[in-house]
PDB file of C-alpha atoms and ligand atoms in Angstrom:
ATOM      1  CA  UNK A 571     -81.401  63.117  36.915  1.00 49.00           C
ATOM      2  CA  UNK A 572     -79.450  62.128  34.380  1.00 61.00           C
ATOM      3  CA  UNK A 573     -76.638  60.065  35.151  1.00 70.00           C
ATOM      4  CA  UNK A 574     -77.053  57.399  37.611  1.00 89.00           C
ATOM      5  CA  UNK A 575     -80.058  55.590  37.785  1.00 96.00           C
ATOM      6  CA  UNK A 576     -82.522  57.011  40.768  1.00 97.00           C
ATOM      7  CA  UNK A 577     -85.168  54.695  43.031  1.00 98.00           C
ATOM      8  CA  UNK A 578     -88.840  55.748  43.071  1.00 98.00           C
ATOM      9  CA  UNK A 579     -91.129  53.887  45.709  1.00 98.00           C
ATOM     10  CA  UNK A 580     -94.816  54.305  45.844  1.00 97.00           C
ATOM     11  CA  UNK A 581     -97.350  55.029  48.210  1.00 97.00           C
ATOM     12  CA  UNK A 582     -99.960  52.445  47.247  1.00 95.00           C
ATOM     13  CA  UNK A 583    -102.084  53.071  50.615  1.00 96.00           C
ATOM     14  CA  UNK A 584    -105.042  54.265  51.321  1.00 97.00           C
ATOM     15  CA  UNK A 585    -104.856  56.334  54.437  1.00 98.00           C
ATOM     16  CA  UNK A 586    -102.036  59.825  54.992  1.00 98.00           C
ATOM     17  CA  UNK A 587    -100.875  58.047  57.970  1.00 98.00           C
ATOM     18  CA  UNK A 588     -99.220  55.214  56.480  1.00 97.00           C
ATOM     19  CA  UNK A 589     -98.292  57.206  53.172  1.00 98.00           C
ATOM     20  CA  UNK A 590     -96.280  59.399  55.711  1.00 98.00           C
ATOM     21  CA  UNK A 591     -94.933  56.195  57.846  1.00 97.00           C
ATOM     22  CA  UNK A 592     -93.942  54.570  54.385  1.00 97.00           C
ATOM     23  CA  UNK A 593     -91.920  58.185  53.592  1.00 98.00           C
ATOM     24  CA  UNK A 594     -90.222  57.736  56.535  1.00 97.00           C
ATOM     25  CA  UNK A 595     -89.762  53.955  56.893  1.00 95.00           C
ATOM     26  CA  UNK A 596     -87.881  54.878  53.093  1.00 95.00           C
ATOM     27  CA  UNK A 597     -86.181  57.571  53.844  1.00 91.00           C
ATOM     28  CA  UNK A 598     -83.225  57.014  51.826  1.00 94.00           C
ATOM     29  CA  UNK A 599     -85.278  57.489  48.993  1.00 97.00           C
ATOM     30  CA  UNK A 600     -85.628  60.888  47.498  1.00 97.00           C
ATOM     31  CA  UNK A 601     -88.751  60.021  45.132  1.00 98.00           C
ATOM     32  CA  UNK A 602     -92.219  58.740  46.403  1.00 98.00           C
ATOM     33  CA  UNK A 603     -95.095  58.543  43.810  1.00 98.00           C
ATOM     34  CA  UNK A 604     -98.495  59.091  44.417  1.00 98.00           C
ATOM     35  CA  UNK A 605    -100.998  57.309  42.627  1.00 98.00           C
ATOM     36  CA  UNK A 606    -105.170  57.530  41.923  1.00 97.00           C
ATOM     37  CA  UNK A 607    -105.435  55.162  44.680  1.00 97.00           C
ATOM     38  CA  UNK A 608    -103.752  57.878  47.482  1.00 98.00           C
ATOM     39  CA  UNK A 609    -104.872  61.077  45.976  1.00 98.00           C
ATOM     40  CA  UNK A 610    -108.764  59.714  45.696  1.00 98.00           C
ATOM     41  CA  UNK A 611    -108.402  59.054  49.477  1.00 98.00           C
ATOM     42  CA  UNK A 612    -106.132  61.951  50.296  1.00 98.00           C
ATOM     43  CA  UNK A 613    -106.303  65.522  47.625  1.00 98.00           C
ATOM     44  CA  UNK A 614    -103.305  67.480  46.822  1.00 98.00           C
ATOM     45  CA  UNK A 615    -102.457  67.707  50.361  1.00 98.00           C
ATOM     46  CA  UNK A 616    -101.423  63.935  50.645  1.00 98.00           C
ATOM     47  CA  UNK A 617     -98.761  65.447  47.927  1.00 98.00           C
ATOM     48  CA  UNK A 618     -97.697  68.794  49.760  1.00 98.00           C
ATOM     49  CA  UNK A 619     -97.089  66.598  53.055  1.00 98.00           C
ATOM     50  CA  UNK A 620     -94.728  64.830  51.274  1.00 98.00           C
ATOM     51  CA  UNK A 621     -92.615  67.451  50.023  1.00 98.00           C
ATOM     52  CA  UNK A 622     -92.867  69.123  53.766  1.00 98.00           C
ATOM     53  CA  UNK A 623     -90.743  65.629  54.150  1.00 98.00           C
ATOM     54  CA  UNK A 624     -88.057  67.124  51.302  1.00 98.00           C
ATOM     55  CA  UNK A 625     -89.021  64.700  49.208  1.00 98.00           C
ATOM     56  CA  UNK A 626     -89.950  64.534  45.232  1.00 98.00           C
ATOM     57  CA  UNK A 627     -93.409  63.198  44.483  1.00 98.00           C
ATOM     58  CA  UNK A 628     -94.031  61.708  41.610  1.00 98.00           C
ATOM     59  CA  UNK A 629     -98.163  62.467  41.027  1.00 98.00           C
ATOM     60  CA  UNK A 630     -98.970  59.098  38.820  1.00 98.00           C
ATOM     61  CA  UNK A 631    -102.930  60.208  37.807  1.00 98.00           C
ATOM     62  CA  UNK A 632    -102.352  59.232  34.253  1.00 98.00           C
ATOM     63  CA  UNK A 633    -104.245  61.917  32.498  1.00 98.00           C
ATOM     64  CA  UNK A 634    -106.158  61.198  29.644  1.00 98.00           C
ATOM     65  CA  UNK A 635    -108.331  64.074  28.398  1.00 98.00           C
ATOM     66  CA  UNK A 636    -109.441  67.061  25.612  1.00 98.00           C
ATOM     67  CA  UNK A 637    -106.342  69.378  25.400  1.00 98.00           C
ATOM     68  CA  UNK A 638    -107.805  72.406  27.309  1.00 98.00           C
ATOM     69  CA  UNK A 639    -108.467  69.953  30.266  1.00 98.00           C
ATOM     70  CA  UNK A 640    -105.826  68.016  30.600  1.00 98.00           C
ATOM     71  CA  UNK A 641    -103.358  71.369  30.177  1.00 98.00           C
ATOM     72  CA  UNK A 642    -104.992  73.073  32.906  1.00 98.00           C
ATOM     73  CA  UNK A 643    -104.605  69.719  35.384  1.00 98.00           C
ATOM     74  CA  UNK A 644    -100.500  69.898  34.091  1.00 98.00           C
ATOM     75  CA  UNK A 645    -100.557  73.088  35.188  1.00 98.00           C
ATOM     76  CA  UNK A 646    -102.438  72.323  38.690  1.00 98.00           C
ATOM     77  CA  UNK A 647     -99.953  69.615  39.379  1.00 98.00           C
ATOM     78  CA  UNK A 648     -96.802  71.567  38.454  1.00 98.00           C
ATOM     79  CA  UNK A 649     -97.986  74.141  40.571  1.00 98.00           C
ATOM     80  CA  UNK A 650     -98.906  71.644  43.806  1.00 98.00           C
ATOM     81  CA  UNK A 651     -94.839  71.202  43.406  1.00 98.00           C
ATOM     82  CA  UNK A 652     -94.881  67.928  41.684  1.00 98.00           C
ATOM     83  CA  UNK A 653     -91.698  66.839  39.933  1.00 98.00           C
ATOM     84  CA  UNK A 654     -93.110  64.173  37.773  1.00 98.00           C
ATOM     85  CA  UNK A 655     -96.704  64.031  35.948  1.00 98.00           C
ATOM     86  CA  UNK A 656     -98.024  61.037  33.828  1.00 98.00           C
ATOM     87  CA  UNK A 657    -100.014  61.456  30.936  1.00 98.00           C
ATOM     88  CA  UNK A 658    -101.246  59.006  27.868  1.00 98.00           C
ATOM     89  CA  UNK A 659     -99.684  58.902  24.627  1.00 98.00           C
ATOM     90  CA  UNK A 660    -102.985  57.801  23.222  1.00 97.00           C
ATOM     91  CA  UNK A 661    -104.493  61.349  24.058  1.00 97.00           C
ATOM     92  CA  UNK A 662    -102.359  62.171  20.986  1.00 98.00           C
ATOM     93  CA  UNK A 663    -100.612  65.524  20.247  1.00 98.00           C
ATOM     94  CA  UNK A 664    -102.114  67.816  20.788  1.00 98.00           C
ATOM     95  CA  UNK A 665    -103.010  67.305  24.163  1.00 98.00           C
ATOM     96  CA  UNK A 666     -99.170  66.109  25.287  1.00 98.00           C
ATOM     97  CA  UNK A 667     -97.867  70.038  23.528  1.00 98.00           C
ATOM     98  CA  UNK A 668    -100.901  72.015  25.440  1.00 99.00           C
ATOM     99  CA  UNK A 669     -99.652  69.840  28.575  1.00 98.00           C
ATOM    100  CA  UNK A 670     -95.927  71.110  27.863  1.00 98.00           C
ATOM    101  CA  UNK A 671     -96.501  73.932  27.009  1.00 98.00           C
ATOM    102  CA  UNK A 672     -98.466  74.837  30.843  1.00 98.00           C
ATOM    103  CA  UNK A 673     -95.532  73.270  32.685  1.00 98.00           C
ATOM    104  CA  UNK A 674     -93.435  75.413  30.731  1.00 98.00           C
ATOM    105  CA  UNK A 675     -90.891  77.117  33.428  1.00 98.00           C
ATOM    106  CA  UNK A 676     -92.128  74.817  35.926  1.00 98.00           C
ATOM    107  CA  UNK A 677     -89.685  72.005  37.494  1.00 98.00           C
ATOM    108  CA  UNK A 678     -92.564  69.655  36.120  1.00 98.00           C
ATOM    109  CA  UNK A 679     -92.027  67.005  33.506  1.00 98.00           C
ATOM    110  CA  UNK A 680     -94.404  65.044  31.746  1.00 98.00           C
ATOM    111  CA  UNK A 681     -94.103  61.428  31.182  1.00 98.00           C
ATOM    112  CA  UNK A 682     -95.909  59.376  28.875  1.00 98.00           C
ATOM    113  CA  UNK A 683     -97.352  56.172  29.020  1.00 97.00           C
ATOM    114  CA  UNK A 684     -97.747  54.101  25.964  1.00 95.00           C
ATOM    115  CA  UNK A 685     -99.893  51.096  25.900  1.00 92.00           C
ATOM    116  CA  UNK A 686    -100.699  49.420  29.932  1.00 90.00           C
ATOM    117  CA  UNK A 687     -98.663  46.607  30.265  1.00 85.00           C
ATOM    118  CA  UNK A 688    -102.278  44.875  31.759  1.00 88.00           C
ATOM    119  CA  UNK A 689    -103.018  45.112  27.840  1.00 89.00           C
ATOM    120  CA  UNK A 690    -102.344  42.387  25.491  1.00 90.00           C
ATOM    121  CA  UNK A 691    -102.304  42.486  22.067  1.00 92.00           C
ATOM    122  CA  UNK A 692    -105.394  40.329  22.031  1.00 94.00           C
ATOM    123  CA  UNK A 693    -107.351  43.613  23.667  1.00 93.00           C
ATOM    124  CA  UNK A 694    -105.759  45.979  22.085  1.00 93.00           C
ATOM    125  CA  UNK A 695    -106.863  44.939  18.149  1.00 95.00           C
ATOM    126  CA  UNK A 696    -110.295  43.185  19.703  1.00 95.00           C
ATOM    127  CA  UNK A 697    -111.497  45.952  22.426  1.00 95.00           C
ATOM    128  CA  UNK A 698    -109.578  49.429  21.877  1.00 94.00           C
ATOM    129  CA  UNK A 699    -109.609  48.258  17.830  1.00 94.00           C
ATOM    130  CA  UNK A 700    -105.628  48.986  17.645  1.00 93.00           C
ATOM    131  CA  UNK A 701    -104.210  46.632  15.057  1.00 94.00           C
ATOM    132  CA  UNK A 702    -101.008  46.885  15.858  1.00 95.00           C
ATOM    133  CA  UNK A 703     -99.389  44.456  18.358  1.00 93.00           C
ATOM    134  CA  UNK A 704     -98.226  46.231  21.648  1.00 92.00           C
ATOM    135  CA  UNK A 705     -94.823  45.750  20.792  1.00 93.00           C
ATOM    136  CA  UNK A 706     -95.347  47.819  17.443  1.00 95.00           C
ATOM    137  CA  UNK A 707     -97.558  50.688  19.269  1.00 95.00           C
ATOM    138  CA  UNK A 708     -95.180  51.322  22.514  1.00 96.00           C
ATOM    139  CA  UNK A 709     -92.134  52.490  19.990  1.00 97.00           C
ATOM    140  CA  UNK A 710     -95.032  54.650  18.031  1.00 97.00           C
ATOM    141  CA  UNK A 711     -96.578  56.513  20.815  1.00 97.00           C
ATOM    142  CA  UNK A 712     -93.297  57.147  22.453  1.00 98.00           C
ATOM    143  CA  UNK A 713     -92.584  58.929  19.400  1.00 98.00           C
ATOM    144  CA  UNK A 714     -94.818  60.656  19.164  1.00 98.00           C
ATOM    145  CA  UNK A 715     -95.013  62.021  22.648  1.00 98.00           C
ATOM    146  CA  UNK A 716     -91.511  63.077  22.902  1.00 98.00           C
ATOM    147  CA  UNK A 717     -91.738  65.065  19.534  1.00 98.00           C
ATOM    148  CA  UNK A 718     -95.148  66.766  21.120  1.00 98.00           C
ATOM    149  CA  UNK A 719     -93.132  68.117  23.984  1.00 98.00           C
ATOM    150  CA  UNK A 720     -92.930  64.928  26.707  1.00 98.00           C
ATOM    151  CA  UNK A 721     -90.039  64.967  28.994  1.00 98.00           C
ATOM    152  CA  UNK A 722     -90.118  61.306  28.896  1.00 98.00           C
ATOM    153  CA  UNK A 723     -91.537  57.508  28.731  1.00 98.00           C
ATOM    154  CA  UNK A 724     -93.167  55.053  31.072  1.00 97.00           C
ATOM    155  CA  UNK A 725     -92.436  51.499  30.117  1.00 96.00           C
ATOM    156  CA  UNK A 726     -91.988  47.910  31.342  1.00 93.00           C
ATOM    157  CA  UNK A 727     -88.310  47.046  31.599  1.00 94.00           C
ATOM    158  CA  UNK A 728     -88.681  44.802  28.340  1.00 93.00           C
ATOM    159  CA  UNK A 729     -89.765  47.724  26.466  1.00 95.00           C
ATOM    160  CA  UNK A 730     -87.002  50.037  27.991  1.00 96.00           C
ATOM    161  CA  UNK A 731     -84.298  49.066  25.175  1.00 96.00           C
ATOM    162  CA  UNK A 732     -87.074  49.690  22.047  1.00 96.00           C
ATOM    163  CA  UNK A 733     -88.163  52.772  23.489  1.00 97.00           C
ATOM    164  CA  UNK A 734     -84.369  54.039  24.330  1.00 97.00           C
ATOM    165  CA  UNK A 735     -84.177  53.484  20.204  1.00 96.00           C
ATOM    166  CA  UNK A 736     -87.636  55.489  19.501  1.00 96.00           C
ATOM    167  CA  UNK A 737     -86.780  58.009  21.245  1.00 97.00           C
ATOM    168  CA  UNK A 738     -83.438  59.068  21.670  1.00 96.00           C
ATOM    169  CA  UNK A 739     -80.918  59.283  24.221  1.00 95.00           C
ATOM    170  CA  UNK A 740     -82.378  62.732  25.891  1.00 96.00           C
ATOM    171  CA  UNK A 741     -85.957  61.036  27.381  1.00 98.00           C
ATOM    172  CA  UNK A 742     -86.235  59.958  30.436  1.00 98.00           C
ATOM    173  CA  UNK A 743     -87.177  56.401  30.770  1.00 98.00           C
ATOM    174  CA  UNK A 744     -88.746  54.965  33.825  1.00 98.00           C
ATOM    175  CA  UNK A 745     -90.053  51.911  34.687  1.00 97.00           C
ATOM    176  CA  UNK A 746     -91.849  49.916  37.002  1.00 96.00           C
ATOM    177  CA  UNK A 747     -92.391  45.714  36.735  1.00 93.00           C
ATOM    178  CA  UNK A 748     -88.667  45.866  39.137  1.00 96.00           C
ATOM    179  CA  UNK A 749     -88.085  42.794  41.323  1.00 96.00           C
ATOM    180  CA  UNK A 750     -84.274  42.643  43.456  1.00 96.00           C
ATOM    181  CA  UNK A 751     -83.415  39.185  43.394  1.00 95.00           C
ATOM    182  CA  UNK A 752     -84.760  38.688  47.292  1.00 94.00           C
ATOM    183  CA  UNK A 753     -88.322  39.745  46.789  1.00 95.00           C
ATOM    184  CA  UNK A 754     -91.136  38.387  45.683  1.00 92.00           C
ATOM    185  CA  UNK A 755     -92.605  38.363  42.396  1.00 90.00           C
ATOM    186  CA  UNK A 756     -96.244  39.930  43.636  1.00 89.00           C
ATOM    187  CA  UNK A 757     -98.669  40.335  40.189  1.00 87.00           C
ATOM    188  CA  UNK A 758     -95.545  41.500  38.025  1.00 82.00           C
ATOM    189  CA  UNK A 759     -94.470  38.517  35.351  1.00 81.00           C
ATOM    190  CA  UNK A 760     -92.335  39.914  33.138  1.00 80.00           C
ATOM    191  CA  UNK A 761     -89.580  41.355  35.399  1.00 89.00           C
ATOM    192  CA  UNK A 762     -86.159  42.740  35.850  1.00 95.00           C
ATOM    193  CA  UNK A 763     -83.925  43.136  38.700  1.00 96.00           C
ATOM    194  CA  UNK A 764     -82.685  47.142  39.151  1.00 97.00           C
ATOM    195  CA  UNK A 765     -79.472  46.237  38.181  1.00 96.00           C
ATOM    196  CA  UNK A 766     -80.533  45.182  34.550  1.00 96.00           C
ATOM    197  CA  UNK A 767     -83.058  47.879  34.332  1.00 96.00           C
ATOM    198  CA  UNK A 768     -80.457  50.265  35.135  1.00 96.00           C
ATOM    199  CA  UNK A 769     -77.872  48.975  32.764  1.00 95.00           C
ATOM    200  CA  UNK A 770     -80.794  48.785  29.505  1.00 95.00           C
ATOM    201  CA  UNK A 771     -80.814  52.361  30.188  1.00 95.00           C
ATOM    202  CA  UNK A 772     -83.831  52.890  32.748  1.00 97.00           C
ATOM    203  CA  UNK A 773     -82.884  56.704  34.357  1.00 98.00           C
ATOM    204  CA  UNK A 774     -85.185  55.877  36.729  1.00 98.00           C
ATOM    205  CA  UNK A 775     -87.131  52.400  38.766  1.00 98.00           C
ATOM    206  CA  UNK A 776     -90.419  52.268  40.638  1.00 97.00           C
ATOM    207  CA  UNK A 777     -90.262  49.431  43.509  1.00 97.00           C
ATOM    208  CA  UNK A 778     -93.000  49.354  45.787  1.00 96.00           C
ATOM    209  CA  UNK A 779     -94.402  46.326  47.382  1.00 95.00           C
ATOM    210  CA  UNK A 780     -90.520  45.015  47.624  1.00 96.00           C
ATOM    211  CA  UNK A 781     -90.130  47.995  50.421  1.00 96.00           C
ATOM    212  CA  UNK A 782     -93.650  48.607  51.774  1.00 94.00           C
ATOM    213  CA  UNK A 783     -93.514  44.838  52.509  1.00 93.00           C
ATOM    214  CA  UNK A 784     -90.231  44.253  53.609  1.00 95.00           C
ATOM    215  CA  UNK A 785     -89.864  43.552  57.198  1.00 95.00           C
ATOM    216  CA  UNK A 786     -86.472  46.167  57.433  1.00 96.00           C
ATOM    217  CA  UNK A 787     -87.404  49.213  55.283  1.00 96.00           C
ATOM    218  CA  UNK A 788     -84.735  51.220  55.188  1.00 96.00           C
ATOM    219  CA  UNK A 789     -82.756  48.124  53.805  1.00 97.00           C
ATOM    220  CA  UNK A 790     -84.796  46.898  51.504  1.00 97.00           C
ATOM    221  CA  UNK A 791     -84.039  51.127  50.149  1.00 97.00           C
ATOM    222  CA  UNK A 792     -80.360  50.645  50.923  1.00 97.00           C
ATOM    223  CA  UNK A 793     -80.572  47.442  49.192  1.00 97.00           C
ATOM    224  CA  UNK A 794     -81.878  48.462  45.834  1.00 97.00           C
ATOM    225  CA  UNK A 795     -79.866  51.516  46.283  1.00 95.00           C
ATOM    226  CA  UNK A 796     -76.323  49.164  46.344  1.00 95.00           C
ATOM    227  CA  UNK A 797     -77.087  47.475  43.454  1.00 94.00           C
ATOM    228  CA  UNK A 798     -78.317  50.587  41.493  1.00 94.00           C
ATOM    229  CA  UNK A 799     -74.741  51.407  41.744  1.00 88.00           C
ATOM    230  CA  UNK A 800     -72.905  48.539  40.450  1.00 76.00           C
TER     231      UNK A 800
HETATM  232  O1  C5P B 275     -95.310  46.584  43.823  1.00 83.15           O
HETATM  233  P1  C5P B 275     -94.835  47.255  43.152  1.00 83.15           P
HETATM  234  O2  C5P B 275     -93.413  47.206  42.267  1.00 83.15           O
HETATM  235  O3  C5P B 275     -95.544  45.703  41.652  1.00 83.15           O
HETATM  236  O4  C5P B 275     -95.247  48.166  42.031  1.00 83.15           O
HETATM  237  C1  C5P B 275     -95.153  48.866  40.704  1.00 83.15           C
HETATM  238  C2  C5P B 275     -96.030  50.424  41.126  1.00 83.15           C
HETATM  239  O5  C5P B 275     -96.563  50.992  39.415  1.00 83.15           O
HETATM  240  C3  C5P B 275     -97.097  50.109  41.012  1.00 83.15           C
HETATM  241  O6  C5P B 275     -97.551  51.489  41.640  1.00 83.15           O
HETATM  242  C4  C5P B 275     -98.184  49.833  39.738  1.00 83.15           C
HETATM  243  O7  C5P B 275     -99.469  50.541  40.137  1.00 83.15           O
HETATM  244  C5  C5P B 275     -97.279  50.164  39.033  1.00 83.15           C
HETATM  245  N1  C5P B 275     -97.594  50.219  37.422  1.00 83.15           N
HETATM  246  C6  C5P B 275     -96.886  49.068  37.136  1.00 83.15           C
HETATM  247  N2  C5P B 275     -96.650  48.534  35.747  1.00 83.15           N
HETATM  248  C7  C5P B 275     -97.220  49.336  34.733  1.00 83.15           C
HETATM  249  C8  C5P B 275     -97.329  50.660  35.386  1.00 83.15           C
HETATM  250  C9  C5P B 275     -97.559  51.101  36.392  1.00 83.15           C
HETATM  251  O8  C5P B 275     -96.413  48.183  38.117  1.00 83.15           O
HETATM  252  N3  C5P B 275     -97.364  49.013  34.023  1.00 83.15           N
END
């Protein structure tokens, strides 16, 4: 997977029909992210249906529970064929290590989410009780996640450099919050272009609405991949 920056698109839709049409429309893309919205609607069958089209699935359910439960869920995701699986770094080292043991020998790779980008420093302090800023918590959590066995980290493009410094060269860095220059920003605020994210060291980028909503999705995929290749 390392080498060039891979494009992942997301199936942020409600039905199997829309999801499979989106896969066909973005056929130049090899990776598809299935999150809580589509998975809760369609269940494991949608993962199998996307894989039946010879595509790789990134199952983004952000597990956060006791170690035994997260280990069993991670193994279930791996058995389903998911190649990338997310969990929360804030679940702690024992949780991450249990998940890593559970997926050993499978093709699944675990990605840890550090601090959700929707959380502000004020929310972290006043609601969650974390006195650090996000800029302090993100590299710390990335580091404990990788030490415990996570194969990679999901982070915002603005965090790529601090995460890379914290975890070293080997772990995967996967980042959403990407907008090509020709695309609308939607609700994303601190964005980077695909090229900027690749240059900052992202191994994989997640781009959804600029592809899903493009009048010609195959062209959107082609343009992004061209940009990634430099
Ligand atoms: O449409 P867009 O490219 O903004 O979609 C980005 C995807 O990445 C969505 O599935 C969104 O839920 C997810 N994501 C994000 N920001 C994060 C974490 C996940 O946009 N910090």
